Amino acid sequence: MTTIDLDATKFEAEKLFQRKRLIGFGIPAVIAVYFVYIFFAFDLPGLAGRANMENAVTLASDSWSYKVHVTRDNRSGNVTYAVEGERKGTYPEGQRPDWVTGDEVITIDLGGDIIVRYLPDNRTEIEIPGFQLIEAQAEGRTVTTNLPDNLPDWISASDRRVGITTPEGRITLTGARTEVFNYFPGWELFWFTLDSPYYGQALATILFGDQIDPARDNITGAVSDWWNNDMWRHKDVAWAIGETILMAFLGTMGAAIIALPLGFLAAKRFSPFMLVRAATRRLFDFVRGVDALIWTVVLARAFGPGPLTGALAILITDTGTFGKIFSEALENVDQKQIEGVASTGAKPLQRYRFGVIPQIVPVLLAQILYFLESNTRSATIIGAITGGGIGLMLTQAIQTQKDWEEVAYYIVLIIAMVMFMDWFSGWLRGKLIGRKT
């Protein structure tokens, strides 16, 4: 090797070294710049400043607990007791929680030595350990109290409203009503409402005990009351779950049926006309380039809300995706198998049926079943927009800003539904394709 060649080799090595060093310094710099951009673009300092951990804790606790409202109407003086403050959860006449006592003076024991008394003439007394006795008087639209000027963080007060938050519960006083919220763990009335004869009965009593309702046997009556529970709406939830799965099934299967023949038009081996191939592929790009949520909004405006609108949105989007996948699978089929079928004198359609379709069936089934599972999740969000399925019930529960235990219930059901669809699609894929995945 000559001196010139050695110099050239050394020069190239130095250039390669400099390039690698530039890349080594450049990639971390780009990543650092990107994270700086994210920091300001997403306003992370503002987000941290707006975060309220107290609200987060309250929301989390509401998802696994319930509250009983003890409400006094300051205009009429009537006192009502209701789970979550709902009319469907109101205690029957003459019944009330065992931690509420008295007639002329209603005494509410929240636990932890916190006592609230509803006195005559819209007066209220509140005993909290380590704090002065709180006295309040509701008159018209105003509330008068003996609270000092410097209040602790757990008390908010004005002449129109007083709010007191304690670990055991909350007290709210306004001119119109006085309310006490007592929290308990669990999902109350999940099985039976207060008007059901099976409320408060043990499972063993229902299964093996004496007949509780003279008109019905225990198991039939208990199942009927649970199924028609007005608070938790189990019957409506089951229907909504079925609607969501049906939405995903119709959209996925409809897209697969439409995409298969279009896939032949987009595959070069089966569509010799370039114009047809290009038009079909651009059609696939168009329908899958617009997200299913956008199609949902457009179709809801055109056809109105409903599960069918959601199924159509999934169908349109997945037609483009399936078309691309199927056309690529068709490009890779084995020509020898087609030629073998053709040698028997088979017509073109028979060649496709016996020479092409069997080769792509594993790809078709695997993709269809995967998208069916994925679309089950998507149908939940789409249903929230179109007004169908479990997504609608989830949105309604969130919008009330108080039924967080129902939100948790629906989320658990959605996760269970997705897990079931995952298992079912895997099982069906193994049966149809002949192997487990």
Short mmCIF file of C-alpha atoms in Angstrom, two decimals:
data_model
loop_
_atom_site.label_atom_id
_atom_site.label_comp_id
_atom_site.label_asym_id
_atom_site.label_seq_id
_atom_site.Cartn_x
_atom_site.Cartn_y
_atom_site.Cartn_z
CA MET A 1 0.00 0.00 0.00
CA THR A 2 1.42 3.40 -1.02
CA THR A 3 1.78 6.48 1.15
CA ILE A 4 -1.10 8.13 -0.73
CA ASP A 5 -3.37 5.19 -0.01
CA LEU A 6 -2.44 5.26 3.66
CA ASP A 7 -3.16 8.98 3.85
CA ALA A 8 -6.53 8.49 2.12
CA THR A 9 -7.45 5.65 4.47
CA LYS A 10 -6.47 7.74 7.47
CA PHE A 11 -8.52 10.68 6.16
CA GLU A 12 -11.60 8.48 5.67
CA ALA A 13 -11.20 7.02 9.16
CA GLU A 14 -11.01 10.51 10.64
CA LYS A 15 -14.11 11.57 8.70
CA LEU A 16 -15.99 8.50 9.96
CA PHE A 17 -14.86 9.21 13.52
CA GLN A 18 -15.99 12.86 13.27
CA ARG A 19 -19.37 11.77 11.83
CA LYS A 20 -19.95 9.29 14.65
CA ARG A 21 -18.94 11.86 17.25
CA LEU A 22 -21.32 14.39 15.70
CA ILE A 23 -24.12 11.86 15.77
CA GLY A 24 -23.23 10.92 19.36
CA PHE A 25 -23.48 14.57 20.43
CA GLY A 26 -26.38 15.44 18.10
CA ILE A 27 -28.98 12.85 19.16
CA PRO A 28 -28.85 13.68 22.90
CA ALA A 29 -29.01 17.38 22.02
CA VAL A 30 -32.12 16.84 19.88
CA ILE A 31 -33.75 14.81 22.66
CA ALA A 32 -32.90 17.53 25.21
CA VAL A 33 -34.38 20.24 22.97
CA TYR A 34 -37.50 18.11 22.49
CA PHE A 35 -38.03 17.71 26.23
CA VAL A 36 -37.55 21.46 26.73
CA TYR A 37 -40.20 22.05 24.07
CA ILE A 38 -42.58 19.66 25.83
CA PHE A 39 -41.94 21.42 29.14
CA PHE A 40 -43.16 24.76 27.80
CA ALA A 41 -45.65 23.62 25.13
CA PHE A 42 -47.66 21.54 27.60
CA ASP A 43 -47.32 24.17 30.35
CA LEU A 44 -46.00 21.70 32.91
CA PRO A 45 -45.35 24.41 35.54
CA GLY A 46 -48.93 25.64 35.21
CA LEU A 47 -50.25 22.09 35.34
CA ALA A 48 -48.32 21.44 38.55
CA GLY A 49 -49.66 24.68 40.01
CA ARG A 50 -53.27 23.80 39.15
CA ALA A 51 -53.02 20.26 40.51
CA ASN A 52 -55.14 19.80 43.62
CA MET A 53 -54.24 16.69 45.57
CA GLU A 54 -57.17 17.17 47.93
CA ASN A 55 -59.62 16.89 45.03
CA ALA A 56 -57.72 13.87 43.72
CA VAL A 57 -57.98 12.14 47.11
CA THR A 58 -61.70 12.96 47.33
CA LEU A 59 -62.31 11.60 43.84
CA ALA A 60 -60.38 8.41 44.59
CA SER A 61 -62.22 7.85 47.86
CA ASP A 62 -65.60 8.44 46.18
CA SER A 63 -64.83 5.64 43.72
CA TRP A 64 -64.77 2.97 46.46
CA SER A 65 -67.09 4.50 49.04
CA TYR A 66 -70.58 5.92 49.32
CA LYS A 67 -72.15 8.66 51.39
CA VAL A 68 -75.46 8.93 53.19
CA HIS A 69 -77.10 12.37 53.11
CA VAL A 70 -79.02 13.66 56.10
CA THR A 71 -80.79 16.72 54.73
CA ARG A 72 -82.98 19.25 56.50
CA ASP A 73 -85.14 21.51 54.36
CA ASN A 74 -84.88 24.84 56.19
CA ARG A 75 -88.17 26.02 54.70
CA SER A 76 -90.35 23.10 55.74
CA GLY A 77 -88.21 21.57 58.47
CA ASN A 78 -88.49 18.09 56.95
CA VAL A 79 -85.49 15.79 57.36
CA THR A 80 -84.73 13.14 54.72
CA TYR A 81 -82.18 10.33 54.62
CA ALA A 82 -80.83 9.11 51.28
CA VAL A 83 -77.89 7.13 49.94
CA GLU A 84 -75.92 9.44 47.61
CA GLY A 85 -78.73 11.96 48.02
CA GLU A 86 -80.78 10.26 45.29
CA ARG A 87 -84.52 9.81 45.42
CA LYS A 88 -84.05 6.14 44.47
CA GLY A 89 -81.84 5.73 47.55
CA THR A 90 -84.18 7.47 50.01
CA TYR A 91 -84.95 5.58 53.20
CA PRO A 92 -88.61 4.53 53.47
CA GLU A 93 -90.89 6.51 55.77
CA GLY A 94 -90.12 5.75 59.40
CA GLN A 95 -86.63 4.36 58.69
CA ARG A 96 -83.27 6.05 59.09
CA PRO A 97 -79.59 5.13 59.74
CA ASP A 98 -78.78 3.86 63.23
CA TRP A 99 -76.24 6.67 63.76
CA VAL A 100 -79.08 9.22 63.67
CA THR A 101 -81.23 9.59 66.80
CA GLY A 102 -83.82 11.89 68.32
CA ASP A 103 -87.12 13.44 67.25
CA GLU A 104 -87.35 17.04 68.38
CA VAL A 105 -83.58 17.36 68.20
CA ILE A 106 -81.98 15.25 65.47
CA THR A 107 -78.54 14.06 66.62
CA ILE A 108 -76.10 12.82 63.99
CA ASP A 109 -73.02 10.92 65.17
CA LEU A 110 -70.40 11.02 62.42
CA GLY A 111 -67.88 9.10 64.50
CA GLY A 112 -64.62 10.37 65.93
CA ASP A 113 -66.63 12.32 68.57
CA ILE A 114 -68.03 14.62 65.84
CA ILE A 115 -71.67 15.37 66.63
CA VAL A 116 -74.14 17.42 64.57
CA ARG A 117 -77.51 18.48 66.03
CA TYR A 118 -80.47 19.77 64.04
CA LEU A 119 -82.28 22.05 66.49
CA PRO A 120 -85.68 23.70 66.13
CA ASP A 121 -85.99 27.01 64.23
CA ASN A 122 -83.34 26.03 61.66
CA ARG A 123 -80.54 26.11 64.21
CA THR A 124 -77.57 23.76 64.05
CA GLU A 125 -74.87 22.80 66.53
CA ILE A 126 -71.63 21.08 65.55
CA GLU A 127 -69.20 19.53 68.03
CA ILE A 128 -65.68 18.90 66.71
CA PRO A 129 -62.90 17.78 69.09
CA GLY A 130 -60.26 20.45 69.57
CA PHE A 131 -62.46 23.23 68.21
CA GLN A 132 -65.13 25.46 69.69
CA LEU A 133 -68.81 24.52 69.58
CA ILE A 134 -70.11 25.80 66.23
CA GLU A 135 -73.58 27.36 66.28
CA ALA A 136 -75.39 28.31 63.08
CA GLN A 137 -78.75 29.87 62.28
CA ALA A 138 -80.34 29.77 58.81
CA GLU A 139 -82.55 32.77 58.07
CA GLY A 140 -83.88 33.34 54.56
CA ARG A 141 -80.88 33.12 52.25
CA THR A 142 -78.23 33.81 54.87
CA VAL A 143 -76.43 31.72 57.48
CA THR A 144 -75.27 33.31 60.73
CA THR A 145 -72.55 31.56 62.75
CA ASN A 146 -70.28 32.15 65.73
CA LEU A 147 -67.17 31.21 63.75
CA PRO A 148 -64.04 33.32 64.40
CA ASP A 149 -62.36 35.40 61.70
CA ASN A 150 -59.32 33.16 61.42
CA LEU A 151 -60.62 29.84 60.18
CA PRO A 152 -58.71 26.59 59.66
CA ASP A 153 -58.31 25.21 56.15
CA TRP A 154 -61.08 22.65 56.64
CA ILE A 155 -63.74 25.34 57.14
CA SER A 156 -65.00 27.73 54.46
CA ALA A 157 -67.59 30.29 55.46
CA SER A 158 -69.55 33.23 54.07
CA ASP A 159 -72.92 34.75 54.87
CA ARG A 160 -74.53 32.48 52.26
CA ARG A 161 -72.74 29.16 52.75
CA VAL A 162 -70.69 27.31 55.35
CA GLY A 163 -68.72 24.16 54.47
CA ILE A 164 -66.94 21.96 56.99
CA THR A 165 -64.82 18.99 55.93
CA THR A 166 -63.67 16.39 58.43
CA PRO A 167 -62.13 12.93 58.03
CA GLU A 168 -65.46 11.40 59.08
CA GLY A 169 -67.76 13.43 56.82
CA ARG A 170 -68.83 16.82 55.53
CA ILE A 171 -71.35 19.42 56.71
CA THR A 172 -72.85 22.05 54.43
CA LEU A 173 -75.13 24.86 55.60
CA THR A 174 -77.04 27.27 53.37
CA GLY A 175 -80.17 29.32 53.82
CA ALA A 176 -82.25 26.72 51.98
CA ARG A 177 -81.00 23.52 53.61
CA THR A 178 -78.56 21.93 56.00
CA GLU A 179 -76.83 18.75 54.89
CA VAL A 180 -74.57 16.19 56.52
CA PHE A 181 -72.64 13.64 54.46
CA ASN A 182 -71.43 10.52 56.23
CA TYR A 183 -68.98 8.32 54.28
CA PHE A 184 -68.75 4.53 54.37
CA PRO A 185 -66.61 2.08 52.38
CA GLY A 186 -68.24 -0.10 49.73
CA TRP A 187 -70.90 0.23 47.04
CA GLU A 188 -74.14 0.49 48.96
CA LEU A 189 -77.36 -0.77 47.34
CA PHE A 190 -75.31 -2.59 44.67
CA TRP A 191 -77.32 -5.75 45.19
CA PHE A 192 -80.71 -4.54 46.42
CA THR A 193 -82.35 -1.17 46.97
CA LEU A 194 -83.90 -0.18 50.29
CA ASP A 195 -87.42 -1.07 49.13
CA SER A 196 -86.44 -4.67 48.32
CA PRO A 197 -87.38 -7.30 50.93
CA TYR A 198 -83.96 -8.87 50.33
CA TYR A 199 -82.02 -5.76 51.41
CA GLY A 200 -79.84 -6.54 54.42
CA GLN A 201 -80.46 -10.29 54.16
CA ALA A 202 -77.51 -12.68 54.28
CA LEU A 203 -76.72 -14.82 51.24
CA ALA A 204 -77.31 -18.00 53.25
CA THR A 205 -80.76 -16.74 54.27
CA ILE A 206 -81.70 -16.06 50.66
CA LEU A 207 -80.41 -19.43 49.44
CA PHE A 208 -81.43 -21.73 52.26
CA GLY A 209 -83.69 -19.77 54.61
CA ASP A 210 -87.44 -19.37 54.81
CA GLN A 211 -89.34 -17.61 52.03
CA ILE A 212 -88.86 -13.86 52.47
CA ASP A 213 -91.36 -12.54 49.94
CA PRO A 214 -94.67 -14.44 50.02
CA ALA A 215 -95.24 -13.76 46.31
CA ARG A 216 -91.87 -15.13 45.07
CA ASP A 217 -89.37 -17.77 45.97
CA ASN A 218 -86.12 -16.37 47.34
CA ILE A 219 -83.75 -17.00 44.43
CA THR A 220 -86.17 -15.80 41.74
CA GLY A 221 -87.10 -12.72 43.73
CA ALA A 222 -83.50 -11.86 44.62
CA VAL A 223 -82.29 -12.20 41.02
CA SER A 224 -85.22 -10.11 39.77
CA ASP A 225 -84.64 -7.33 42.31
CA TRP A 226 -80.90 -7.29 41.55
CA TRP A 227 -81.47 -7.25 37.79
CA ASN A 228 -84.00 -4.40 38.06
CA ASN A 229 -81.97 -2.40 40.61
CA ASP A 230 -82.87 1.27 40.00
CA MET A 231 -79.69 2.62 41.61
CA TRP A 232 -77.06 0.60 39.76
CA ARG A 233 -79.15 -0.25 36.66
CA HIS A 234 -77.62 -3.69 36.07
CA LYS A 235 -80.09 -4.46 33.29
CA ASP A 236 -79.24 -1.25 31.42
CA VAL A 237 -75.50 -1.86 31.94
CA ALA A 238 -75.71 -5.38 30.49
CA TRP A 239 -77.60 -4.04 27.47
CA ALA A 240 -74.99 -1.28 27.02
CA ILE A 241 -72.13 -3.81 27.15
CA GLY A 242 -73.87 -5.86 24.47
CA GLU A 243 -74.38 -2.72 22.39
CA THR A 244 -70.68 -1.87 22.62
CA ILE A 245 -69.59 -5.37 21.55
CA LEU A 246 -72.14 -5.37 18.73
CA MET A 247 -70.89 -1.98 17.55
CA ALA A 248 -67.34 -3.32 17.37
CA PHE A 249 -68.44 -6.58 15.70
CA LEU A 250 -70.55 -4.94 12.99
CA GLY A 251 -67.89 -2.35 12.20
CA THR A 252 -65.02 -4.86 12.07
CA MET A 253 -66.78 -7.57 10.08
CA GLY A 254 -68.36 -5.09 7.70
CA ALA A 255 -64.97 -3.52 7.03
CA ALA A 256 -63.39 -6.94 6.38
CA ILE A 257 -66.14 -7.93 3.93
CA ILE A 258 -65.76 -4.69 1.95
CA ALA A 259 -61.95 -4.58 2.11
CA LEU A 260 -61.29 -8.10 0.74
CA PRO A 261 -62.51 -7.51 -2.84
CA LEU A 262 -61.02 -4.02 -2.80
CA GLY A 263 -57.72 -5.58 -1.71
CA PHE A 264 -57.62 -7.53 -4.99
CA LEU A 265 -58.05 -4.26 -6.90
CA ALA A 266 -55.17 -2.69 -4.97
CA ALA A 267 -52.77 -5.66 -5.42
CA LYS A 268 -50.47 -5.43 -8.42
CA ARG A 269 -50.51 -9.19 -9.03
CA PHE A 270 -54.29 -9.26 -9.45
CA SER A 271 -55.05 -5.79 -10.83
CA PRO A 272 -53.04 -5.02 -13.98
CA PHE A 273 -54.53 -1.54 -14.45
CA MET A 274 -52.35 1.02 -12.70
CA LEU A 275 -55.12 3.63 -12.58
CA VAL A 276 -57.45 1.24 -10.74
CA ARG A 277 -54.71 0.27 -8.29
CA ALA A 278 -53.77 3.87 -7.59
CA ALA A 279 -57.40 4.95 -7.11
CA THR A 280 -58.10 2.07 -4.73
CA ARG A 281 -54.97 2.71 -2.67
CA ARG A 282 -55.72 6.42 -2.40
CA LEU A 283 -59.23 5.49 -1.26
CA PHE A 284 -57.68 3.35 1.48
CA ASP A 285 -55.40 6.22 2.47
CA PHE A 286 -58.33 8.61 2.66
CA VAL A 287 -60.68 6.53 4.81
CA ARG A 288 -57.99 5.34 7.22
CA GLY A 289 -56.25 8.72 7.32
CA VAL A 290 -59.25 10.21 9.11
CA ASP A 291 -59.57 8.86 12.65
CA ALA A 292 -62.68 6.94 13.67
CA LEU A 293 -63.59 9.67 16.17
CA ILE A 294 -63.71 12.24 13.36
CA TRP A 295 -65.88 9.93 11.26
CA THR A 296 -68.08 9.51 14.33
CA VAL A 297 -68.67 13.25 14.61
CA VAL A 298 -69.36 13.57 10.86
CA LEU A 299 -71.74 10.60 10.75
CA ALA A 300 -73.52 11.69 13.92
CA ARG A 301 -74.24 15.01 12.23
CA ALA A 302 -75.46 13.23 9.10
CA PHE A 303 -77.44 10.32 10.57
CA GLY A 304 -77.98 11.30 14.17
CA PRO A 305 -76.67 9.61 17.32
CA GLY A 306 -76.92 5.90 17.93
CA PRO A 307 -74.91 2.66 17.97
CA LEU A 308 -75.26 2.22 14.20
CA THR A 309 -73.44 5.49 13.64
CA GLY A 310 -70.54 4.22 15.75
CA ALA A 311 -70.47 0.93 13.83
CA LEU A 312 -70.32 2.85 10.53
CA ALA A 313 -67.42 4.97 11.81
CA ILE A 314 -65.45 1.84 12.70
CA LEU A 315 -66.38 0.25 9.36
CA ILE A 316 -65.13 3.21 7.32
CA THR A 317 -61.81 3.54 9.17
CA ASP A 318 -61.08 -0.19 9.24
CA THR A 319 -61.95 -0.62 5.59
CA GLY A 320 -58.88 1.44 4.71
CA THR A 321 -56.66 -0.40 7.19
CA PHE A 322 -57.88 -3.85 6.17
CA GLY A 323 -57.60 -2.95 2.50
CA LYS A 324 -53.93 -2.08 2.89
CA ILE A 325 -53.18 -5.21 4.96
CA PHE A 326 -55.10 -7.54 2.64
CA SER A 327 -53.55 -6.10 -0.53
CA GLU A 328 -50.04 -6.56 0.90
CA ALA A 329 -50.89 -10.14 1.85
CA LEU A 330 -52.14 -10.77 -1.70
CA GLU A 331 -48.88 -9.46 -3.12
CA ASN A 332 -46.99 -12.19 -1.26
CA VAL A 333 -49.03 -15.28 -2.20
CA ASP A 334 -47.27 -18.27 -3.73
CA GLN A 335 -47.81 -18.31 -7.50
CA LYS A 336 -47.13 -22.05 -7.73
CA GLN A 337 -50.24 -22.89 -5.76
CA ILE A 338 -52.32 -20.74 -8.10
CA GLU A 339 -50.75 -22.42 -11.10
CA GLY A 340 -51.49 -25.83 -9.62
CA VAL A 341 -55.17 -24.96 -9.28
CA ALA A 342 -55.19 -23.48 -12.81
CA SER A 343 -53.74 -26.72 -14.22
CA THR A 344 -56.92 -28.52 -13.21
CA GLY A 345 -58.89 -26.29 -15.57
CA ALA A 346 -60.22 -24.02 -12.83
CA LYS A 347 -61.81 -20.73 -13.87
CA PRO A 348 -60.43 -17.38 -12.55
CA LEU A 349 -62.87 -17.20 -9.63
CA GLN A 350 -62.06 -20.79 -8.70
CA ARG A 351 -58.34 -19.97 -8.80
CA TYR A 352 -58.92 -17.17 -6.32
CA ARG A 353 -61.13 -19.35 -4.15
CA PHE A 354 -58.83 -22.39 -3.97
CA GLY A 355 -55.42 -20.95 -4.86
CA VAL A 356 -55.34 -17.54 -3.21
CA ILE A 357 -57.81 -17.36 -0.33
CA PRO A 358 -56.41 -20.38 1.60
CA GLN A 359 -52.96 -18.73 1.59
CA ILE A 360 -54.14 -15.46 3.11
CA VAL A 361 -56.76 -16.83 5.51
CA PRO A 362 -54.34 -16.94 8.48
CA VAL A 363 -53.40 -13.30 7.92
CA LEU A 364 -57.04 -12.29 7.43
CA LEU A 365 -58.29 -14.05 10.55
CA ALA A 366 -55.43 -12.87 12.73
CA GLN A 367 -55.93 -9.24 11.73
CA ILE A 368 -59.73 -9.35 11.91
CA LEU A 369 -59.71 -10.87 15.39
CA TYR A 370 -57.07 -8.43 16.60
CA PHE A 371 -59.06 -5.46 15.30
CA LEU A 372 -62.25 -6.87 16.83
CA GLU A 373 -60.54 -6.85 20.22
CA SER A 374 -59.10 -3.37 19.65
CA ASN A 375 -62.41 -1.97 18.38
CA THR A 376 -64.15 -3.15 21.53
CA ARG A 377 -62.10 -0.53 23.38
CA SER A 378 -62.65 2.05 20.64
CA ALA A 379 -66.41 1.44 20.68
CA THR A 380 -66.47 2.59 24.30
CA ILE A 381 -65.16 6.04 23.36
CA ILE A 382 -67.17 6.20 20.14
CA GLY A 383 -70.31 5.30 22.10
CA ALA A 384 -69.73 8.29 24.36
CA ILE A 385 -70.01 10.52 21.27
CA THR A 386 -72.79 8.74 19.38
CA GLY A 387 -74.92 8.08 22.45
CA GLY A 388 -74.72 4.30 22.66
CA GLY A 389 -73.16 1.51 24.65
CA ILE A 390 -71.30 1.58 27.93
CA GLY A 391 -69.40 4.69 26.82
CA LEU A 392 -72.58 6.76 27.06
CA MET A 393 -73.29 5.55 30.60
CA LEU A 394 -69.69 6.22 31.62
CA THR A 395 -69.89 9.78 30.26
CA GLN A 396 -73.19 10.45 32.01
CA ALA A 397 -71.79 9.22 35.32
CA ILE A 398 -68.71 11.43 34.95
CA GLN A 399 -70.79 14.49 34.06
CA THR A 400 -72.81 14.27 37.28
CA GLN A 401 -69.57 14.94 39.23
CA LYS A 402 -70.91 12.86 42.12
CA ASP A 403 -71.43 9.25 40.97
CA TRP A 404 -67.77 8.27 41.00
CA GLU A 405 -68.55 4.84 42.41
CA GLU A 406 -70.61 4.21 39.28
CA VAL A 407 -67.70 5.47 37.17
CA ALA A 408 -65.47 2.92 38.91
CA TYR A 409 -68.09 0.20 38.30
CA TYR A 410 -68.27 0.96 34.58
CA ILE A 411 -64.48 1.10 34.24
CA VAL A 412 -64.18 -2.31 35.92
CA LEU A 413 -66.78 -3.70 33.50
CA ILE A 414 -64.97 -2.19 30.49
CA ILE A 415 -61.68 -3.76 31.60
CA ALA A 416 -63.43 -7.11 32.12
CA MET A 417 -65.04 -6.82 28.67
CA VAL A 418 -61.68 -6.12 27.01
CA MET A 419 -60.04 -9.01 28.88
CA PHE A 420 -62.84 -11.32 27.78
CA MET A 421 -62.53 -10.21 24.15
CA ASP A 422 -58.76 -10.73 24.35
CA TRP A 423 -59.24 -14.27 25.63
CA PHE A 424 -62.04 -15.03 23.19
CA SER A 425 -60.17 -13.75 20.13
CA GLY A 426 -57.08 -15.74 21.14
CA TRP A 427 -59.13 -18.89 21.65
CA LEU A 428 -61.00 -18.44 18.36
CA ARG A 429 -57.76 -17.67 16.51
CA GLY A 430 -56.27 -20.90 17.82
CA LYS A 431 -59.33 -22.91 16.75
CA LEU A 432 -59.56 -21.42 13.26
CA ILE A 433 -55.89 -21.13 12.36
CA GLY A 434 -54.84 -24.24 14.23
CA ARG A 435 -52.35 -22.69 16.64
CA LYS A 436 -52.37 -20.66 19.82
CA THR A 437 -51.08 -17.10 19.79
#
